[in-house]
Tab-separated table of C-alpha atoms in Angstrom:
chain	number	residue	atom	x	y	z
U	1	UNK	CA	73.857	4.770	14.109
U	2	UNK	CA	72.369	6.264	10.968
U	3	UNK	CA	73.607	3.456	9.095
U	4	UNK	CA	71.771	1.475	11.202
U	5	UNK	CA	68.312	3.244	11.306
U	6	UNK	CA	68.614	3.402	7.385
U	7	UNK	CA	69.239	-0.239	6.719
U	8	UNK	CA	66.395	-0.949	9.550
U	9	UNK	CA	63.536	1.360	10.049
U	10	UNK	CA	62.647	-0.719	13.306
U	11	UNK	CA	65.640	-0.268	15.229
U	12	UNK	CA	65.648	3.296	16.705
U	13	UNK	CA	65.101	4.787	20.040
U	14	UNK	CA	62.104	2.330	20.280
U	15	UNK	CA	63.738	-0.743	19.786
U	16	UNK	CA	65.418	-3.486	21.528
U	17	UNK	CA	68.435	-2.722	19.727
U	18	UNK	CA	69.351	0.140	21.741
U	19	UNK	CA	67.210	-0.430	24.458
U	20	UNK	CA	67.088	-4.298	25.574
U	21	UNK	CA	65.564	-3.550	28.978
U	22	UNK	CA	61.452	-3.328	29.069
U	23	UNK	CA	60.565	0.628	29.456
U	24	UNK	CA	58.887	0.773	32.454
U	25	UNK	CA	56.145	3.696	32.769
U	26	UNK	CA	54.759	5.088	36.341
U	27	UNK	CA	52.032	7.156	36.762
U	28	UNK	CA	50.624	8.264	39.841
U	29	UNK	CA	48.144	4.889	40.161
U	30	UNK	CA	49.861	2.168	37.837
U	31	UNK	CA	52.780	0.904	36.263
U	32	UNK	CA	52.914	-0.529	33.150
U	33	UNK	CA	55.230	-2.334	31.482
U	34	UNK	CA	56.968	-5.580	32.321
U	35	UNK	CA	55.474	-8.521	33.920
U	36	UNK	CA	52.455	-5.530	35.120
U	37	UNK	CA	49.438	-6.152	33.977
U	38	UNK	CA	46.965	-3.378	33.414
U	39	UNK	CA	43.591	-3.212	32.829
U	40	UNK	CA	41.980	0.058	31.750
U	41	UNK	CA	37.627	0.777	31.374
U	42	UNK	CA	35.451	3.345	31.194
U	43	UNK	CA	32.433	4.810	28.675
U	44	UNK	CA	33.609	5.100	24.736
U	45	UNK	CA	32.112	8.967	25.300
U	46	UNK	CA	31.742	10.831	28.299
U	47	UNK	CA	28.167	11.445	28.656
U	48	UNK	CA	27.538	12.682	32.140
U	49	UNK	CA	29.258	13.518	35.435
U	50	UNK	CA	26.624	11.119	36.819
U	51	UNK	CA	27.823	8.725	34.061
U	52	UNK	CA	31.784	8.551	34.246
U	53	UNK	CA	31.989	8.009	37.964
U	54	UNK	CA	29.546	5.422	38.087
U	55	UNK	CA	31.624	3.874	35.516
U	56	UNK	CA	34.495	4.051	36.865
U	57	UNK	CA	33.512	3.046	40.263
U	58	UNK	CA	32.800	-0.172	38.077
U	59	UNK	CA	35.896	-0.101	36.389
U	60	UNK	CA	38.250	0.525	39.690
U	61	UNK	CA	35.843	-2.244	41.529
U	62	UNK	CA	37.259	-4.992	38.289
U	63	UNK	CA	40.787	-4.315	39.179
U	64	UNK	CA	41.371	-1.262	36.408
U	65	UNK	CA	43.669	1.508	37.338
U	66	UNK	CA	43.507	3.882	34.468
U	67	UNK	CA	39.501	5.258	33.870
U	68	UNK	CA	39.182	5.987	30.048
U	69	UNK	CA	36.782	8.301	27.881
U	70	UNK	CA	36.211	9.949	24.884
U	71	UNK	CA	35.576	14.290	25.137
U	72	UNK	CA	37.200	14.343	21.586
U	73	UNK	CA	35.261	11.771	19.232
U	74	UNK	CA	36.693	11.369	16.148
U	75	UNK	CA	33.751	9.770	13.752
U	76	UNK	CA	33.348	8.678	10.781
U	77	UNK	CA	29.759	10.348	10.012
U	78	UNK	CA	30.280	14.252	10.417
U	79	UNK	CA	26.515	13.955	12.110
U	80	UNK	CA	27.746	11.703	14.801
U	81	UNK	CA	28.033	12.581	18.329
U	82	UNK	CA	31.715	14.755	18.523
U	83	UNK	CA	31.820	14.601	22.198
U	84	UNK	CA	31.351	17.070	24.914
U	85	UNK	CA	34.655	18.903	24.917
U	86	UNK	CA	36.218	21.030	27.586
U	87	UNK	CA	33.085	19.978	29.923
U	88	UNK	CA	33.972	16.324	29.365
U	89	UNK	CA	37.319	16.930	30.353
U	90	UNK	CA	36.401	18.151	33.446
U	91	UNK	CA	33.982	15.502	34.574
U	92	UNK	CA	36.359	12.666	33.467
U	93	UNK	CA	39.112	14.459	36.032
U	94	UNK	CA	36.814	14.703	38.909
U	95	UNK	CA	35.906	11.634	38.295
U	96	UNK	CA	39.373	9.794	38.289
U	97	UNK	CA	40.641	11.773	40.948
U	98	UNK	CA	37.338	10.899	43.324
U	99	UNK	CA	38.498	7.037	42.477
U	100	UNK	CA	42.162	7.486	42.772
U	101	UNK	CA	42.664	6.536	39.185
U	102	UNK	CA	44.508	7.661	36.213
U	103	UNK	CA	42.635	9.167	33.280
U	104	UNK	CA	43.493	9.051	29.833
U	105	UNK	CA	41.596	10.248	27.034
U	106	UNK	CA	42.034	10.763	23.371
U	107	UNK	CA	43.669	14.283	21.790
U	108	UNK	CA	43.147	15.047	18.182
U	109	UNK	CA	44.775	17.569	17.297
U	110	UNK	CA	47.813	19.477	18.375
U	111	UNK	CA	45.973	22.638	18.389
U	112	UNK	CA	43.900	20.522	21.431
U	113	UNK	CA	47.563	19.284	23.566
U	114	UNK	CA	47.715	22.125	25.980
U	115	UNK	CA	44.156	21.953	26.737
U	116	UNK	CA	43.816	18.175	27.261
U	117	UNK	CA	47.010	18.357	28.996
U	118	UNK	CA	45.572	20.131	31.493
U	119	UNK	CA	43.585	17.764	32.559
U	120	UNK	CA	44.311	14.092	31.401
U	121	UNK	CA	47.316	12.061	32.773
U	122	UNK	CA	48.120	9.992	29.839
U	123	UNK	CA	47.079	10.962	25.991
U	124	UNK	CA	45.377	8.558	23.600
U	125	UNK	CA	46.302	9.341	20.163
U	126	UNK	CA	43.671	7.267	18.262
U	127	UNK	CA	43.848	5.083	14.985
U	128	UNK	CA	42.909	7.983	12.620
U	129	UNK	CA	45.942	9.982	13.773
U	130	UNK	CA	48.963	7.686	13.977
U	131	UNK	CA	50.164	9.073	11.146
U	132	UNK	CA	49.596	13.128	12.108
U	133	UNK	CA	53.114	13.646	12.008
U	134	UNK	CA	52.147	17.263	14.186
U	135	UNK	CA	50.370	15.398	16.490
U	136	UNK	CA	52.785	13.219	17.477
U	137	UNK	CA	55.717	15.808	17.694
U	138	UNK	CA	53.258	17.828	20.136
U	139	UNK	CA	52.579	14.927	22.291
U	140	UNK	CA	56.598	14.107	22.387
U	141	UNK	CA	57.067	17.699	23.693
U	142	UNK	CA	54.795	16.882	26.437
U	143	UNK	CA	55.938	15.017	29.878
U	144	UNK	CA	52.882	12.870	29.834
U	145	UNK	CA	52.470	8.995	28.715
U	146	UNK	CA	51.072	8.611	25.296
U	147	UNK	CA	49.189	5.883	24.120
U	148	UNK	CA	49.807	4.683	20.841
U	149	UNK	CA	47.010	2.585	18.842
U	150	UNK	CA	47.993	0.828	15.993
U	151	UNK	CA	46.974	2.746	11.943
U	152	UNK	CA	43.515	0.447	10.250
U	153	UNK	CA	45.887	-0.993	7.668
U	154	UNK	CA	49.467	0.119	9.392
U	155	UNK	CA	52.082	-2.218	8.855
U	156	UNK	CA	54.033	-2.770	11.871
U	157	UNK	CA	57.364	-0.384	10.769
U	158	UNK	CA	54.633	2.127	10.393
U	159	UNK	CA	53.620	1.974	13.700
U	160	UNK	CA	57.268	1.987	15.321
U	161	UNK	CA	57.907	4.621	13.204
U	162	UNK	CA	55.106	6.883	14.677
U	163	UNK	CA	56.282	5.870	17.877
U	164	UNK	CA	59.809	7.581	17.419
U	165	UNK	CA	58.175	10.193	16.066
U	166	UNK	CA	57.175	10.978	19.725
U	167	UNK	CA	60.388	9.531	21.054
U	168	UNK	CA	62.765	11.834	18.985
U	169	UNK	CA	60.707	14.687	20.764
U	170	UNK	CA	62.026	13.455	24.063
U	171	UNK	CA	59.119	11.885	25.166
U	172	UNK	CA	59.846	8.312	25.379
U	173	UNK	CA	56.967	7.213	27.783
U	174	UNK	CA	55.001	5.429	25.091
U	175	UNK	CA	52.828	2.683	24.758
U	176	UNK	CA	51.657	0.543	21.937
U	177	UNK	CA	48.157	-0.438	21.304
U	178	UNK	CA	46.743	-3.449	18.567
U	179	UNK	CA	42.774	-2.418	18.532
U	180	UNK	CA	42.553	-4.702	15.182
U	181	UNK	CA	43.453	-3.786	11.758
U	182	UNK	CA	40.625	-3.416	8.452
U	183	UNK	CA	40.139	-7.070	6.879
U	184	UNK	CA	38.593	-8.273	3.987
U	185	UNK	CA	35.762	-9.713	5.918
U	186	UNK	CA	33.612	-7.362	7.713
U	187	UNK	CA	30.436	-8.856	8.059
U	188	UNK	CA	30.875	-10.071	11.539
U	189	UNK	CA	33.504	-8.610	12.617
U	190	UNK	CA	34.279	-4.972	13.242
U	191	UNK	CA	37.961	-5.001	12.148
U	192	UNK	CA	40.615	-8.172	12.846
U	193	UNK	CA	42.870	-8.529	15.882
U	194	UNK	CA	46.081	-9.417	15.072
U	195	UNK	CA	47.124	-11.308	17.830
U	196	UNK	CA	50.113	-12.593	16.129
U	197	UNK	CA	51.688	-8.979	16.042
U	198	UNK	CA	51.760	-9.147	19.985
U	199	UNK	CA	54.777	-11.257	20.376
U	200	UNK	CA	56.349	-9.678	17.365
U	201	UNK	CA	56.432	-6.595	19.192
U	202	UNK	CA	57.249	-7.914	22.236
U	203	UNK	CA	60.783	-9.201	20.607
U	204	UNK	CA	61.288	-6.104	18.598
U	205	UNK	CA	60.440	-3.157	20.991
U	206	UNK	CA	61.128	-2.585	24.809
U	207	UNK	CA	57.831	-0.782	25.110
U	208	UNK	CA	54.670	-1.870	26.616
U	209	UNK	CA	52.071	-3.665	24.283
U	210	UNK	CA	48.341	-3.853	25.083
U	211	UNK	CA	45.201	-4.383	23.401
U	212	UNK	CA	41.808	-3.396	22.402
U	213	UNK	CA	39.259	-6.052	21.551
U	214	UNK	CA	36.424	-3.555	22.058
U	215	UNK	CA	36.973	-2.138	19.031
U	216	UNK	CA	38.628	-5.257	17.265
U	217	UNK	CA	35.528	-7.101	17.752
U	218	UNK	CA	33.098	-4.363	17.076
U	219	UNK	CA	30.010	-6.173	18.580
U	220	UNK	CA	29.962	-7.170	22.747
U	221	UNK	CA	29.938	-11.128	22.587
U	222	UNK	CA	33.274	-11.112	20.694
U	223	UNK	CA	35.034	-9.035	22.801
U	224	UNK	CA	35.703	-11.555	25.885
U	225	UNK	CA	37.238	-14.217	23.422
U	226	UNK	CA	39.055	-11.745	21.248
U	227	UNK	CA	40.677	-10.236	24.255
U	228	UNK	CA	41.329	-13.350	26.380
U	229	UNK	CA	43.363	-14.110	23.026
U	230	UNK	CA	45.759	-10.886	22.761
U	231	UNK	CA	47.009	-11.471	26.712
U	232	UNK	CA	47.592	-15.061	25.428
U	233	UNK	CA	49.585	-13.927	22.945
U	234	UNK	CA	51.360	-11.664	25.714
U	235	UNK	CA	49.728	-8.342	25.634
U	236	UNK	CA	50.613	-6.535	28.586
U	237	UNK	CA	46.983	-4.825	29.503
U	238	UNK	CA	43.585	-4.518	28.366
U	239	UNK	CA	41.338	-1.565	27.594
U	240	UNK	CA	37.856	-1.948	27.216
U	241	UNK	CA	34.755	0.189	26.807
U	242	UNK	CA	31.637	-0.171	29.238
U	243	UNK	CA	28.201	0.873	29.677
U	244	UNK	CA	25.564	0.084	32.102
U	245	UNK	CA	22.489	0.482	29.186
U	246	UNK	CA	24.890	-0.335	25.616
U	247	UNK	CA	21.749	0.141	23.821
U	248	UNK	CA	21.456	3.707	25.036
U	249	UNK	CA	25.062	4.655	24.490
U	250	UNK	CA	26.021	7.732	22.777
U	251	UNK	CA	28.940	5.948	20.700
U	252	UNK	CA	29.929	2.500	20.014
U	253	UNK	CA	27.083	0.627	22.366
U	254	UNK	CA	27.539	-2.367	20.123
U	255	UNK	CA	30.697	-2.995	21.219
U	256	UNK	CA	30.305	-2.114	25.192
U	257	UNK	CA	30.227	-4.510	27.866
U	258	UNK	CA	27.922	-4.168	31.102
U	259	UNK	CA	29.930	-4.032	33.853
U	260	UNK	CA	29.433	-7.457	35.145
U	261	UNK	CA	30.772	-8.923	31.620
U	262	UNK	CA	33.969	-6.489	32.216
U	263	UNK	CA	34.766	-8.371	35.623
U	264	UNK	CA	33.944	-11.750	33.840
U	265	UNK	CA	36.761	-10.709	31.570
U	266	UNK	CA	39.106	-8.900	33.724
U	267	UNK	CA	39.183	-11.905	35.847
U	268	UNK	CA	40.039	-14.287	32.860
U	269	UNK	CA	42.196	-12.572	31.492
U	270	UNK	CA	44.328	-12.055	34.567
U	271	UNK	CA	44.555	-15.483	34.966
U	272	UNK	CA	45.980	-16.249	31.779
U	273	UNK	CA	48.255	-13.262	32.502
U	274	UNK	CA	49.823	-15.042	35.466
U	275	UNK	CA	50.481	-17.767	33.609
U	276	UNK	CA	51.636	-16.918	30.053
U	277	UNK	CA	54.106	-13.962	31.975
């Protein structure tokens, strides 16, 4: 077996080659994996308790199971909005658990696990950290789905290589995220979804692929085409940020859809589900 993973990084606990069934994941309100298809919403940043559960009333309304939200923001300006932190947390999980939904939301640093933990049902490690090698031990310790999005300019070994990082902690609930990768061309774009890596995945791990044209497209009237295109291409669920006023959004309102464009979408894109499955 070590023979193996040395002549090919790709084929460890993660891939088909020792695991040729699809890893199914349950969590109290979805499964994913499979021929499921799962569609996830909510704010970029929590903002409000007002805020969240009027989003996620939205969100359940469109068919999504899983309510997301930043408490934890990591940004690239150090003036930026951070997020609301512990009081976040709290909102978000009254929130999902007034819905009867699943919350996820994004942990940044190990030194965070326990606390998040306590609260979330499945943890988001972002873009920034899919190479914090202590991050993604901590998570594998934990008996919790993990989300895994895709590096900026990760090649895909990278990526499955994070992945067993959490794996060869025991935690083997993981999911894999495209959210686009950085391009040459950013004028119009906000990074580049590569669709193509969707069915490469699918053939060379068992576990669930989704996507996230919110922040592959960057700006709101890209995001319906870009994501239509990843389920296409066989992604396995959607996430996508909302907000009922973009333009007053703490983070990323470019990129948010109102709630009405979110059914638009979810609706679409189930369709093509059903049919490409």
């Amino acid at each position: 077996v070590i023979e193996i993973i040395a002549e090919h990084p790709a084929a460890m606990q993660v891939s088909r080659t020792f695991h040729p069934n699809d890893t199914m994941i349950q969590t109290a309100h979805s499964q994913i994996g499979g021929d499921n298809f799962n569609l996830i919403a909510g704010p970029d940043a929590i903002e409000s308790a007002e805020h969240v559960l009027a989003m996620g009333k939205s969100a359940k309304a469109a068919g999504a199971t899983i309510l997301r939200g930043g408490s934890y923001k990591p940004r690239t300006n150090p003036y930026s909005f951070q997020g609301l932190g512990e009081q976040g947390l709290k909102w978000h999980r009254i929130a999902a658990d007034a819905l009867g939904m699943d919350m996820m939301t994004e942990v940044m640093s190990p030194a965070d696990v326990d606390l998040v933990g306590q609260y979330t049902d499945i943890f988001q490690i972002g873009t920034r950290n899919m190479q914090n090698f202590a991050l993604l031990k901590a998570v594998g310790q934990q008996d919790k789905p993990v989300l895994l999005k895709r590096g900026m300019s990760a090649t895909v070994d990278e990526w499955l290589s994070a992945a067993e990082y959490i794996a060869s902690e025991g935690n083997t609930q993981i999911m894999l995220m495209e959210r686009g990768i950085r391009s040459f061309d950013q004028k119009y774009l906000r990074n580049t979804m590569d669709v193509s890596v969707i069915p490469v995945l699918r053939e060379l791990t068992h576990l669930p692929i989704l996507a996230d044209p919110s922040h592959a497209a960057g700006v709101a009237e890209h995001v319906t085409a870009t994501g239509l295109a990843a389920v296409a291409a066989g992604a396995q669920g959607l996430m996508i940020e909302i907000h009922d006023q973009p333009t007053k959004a703490l983070v990323d309102g470019k990129q948010a859809l109102t709630p009405g464009q979110m059914v638009s979408l979810f609706e679409k894109s189930q369709a093509i589900h059903d049919i490409v499955r």
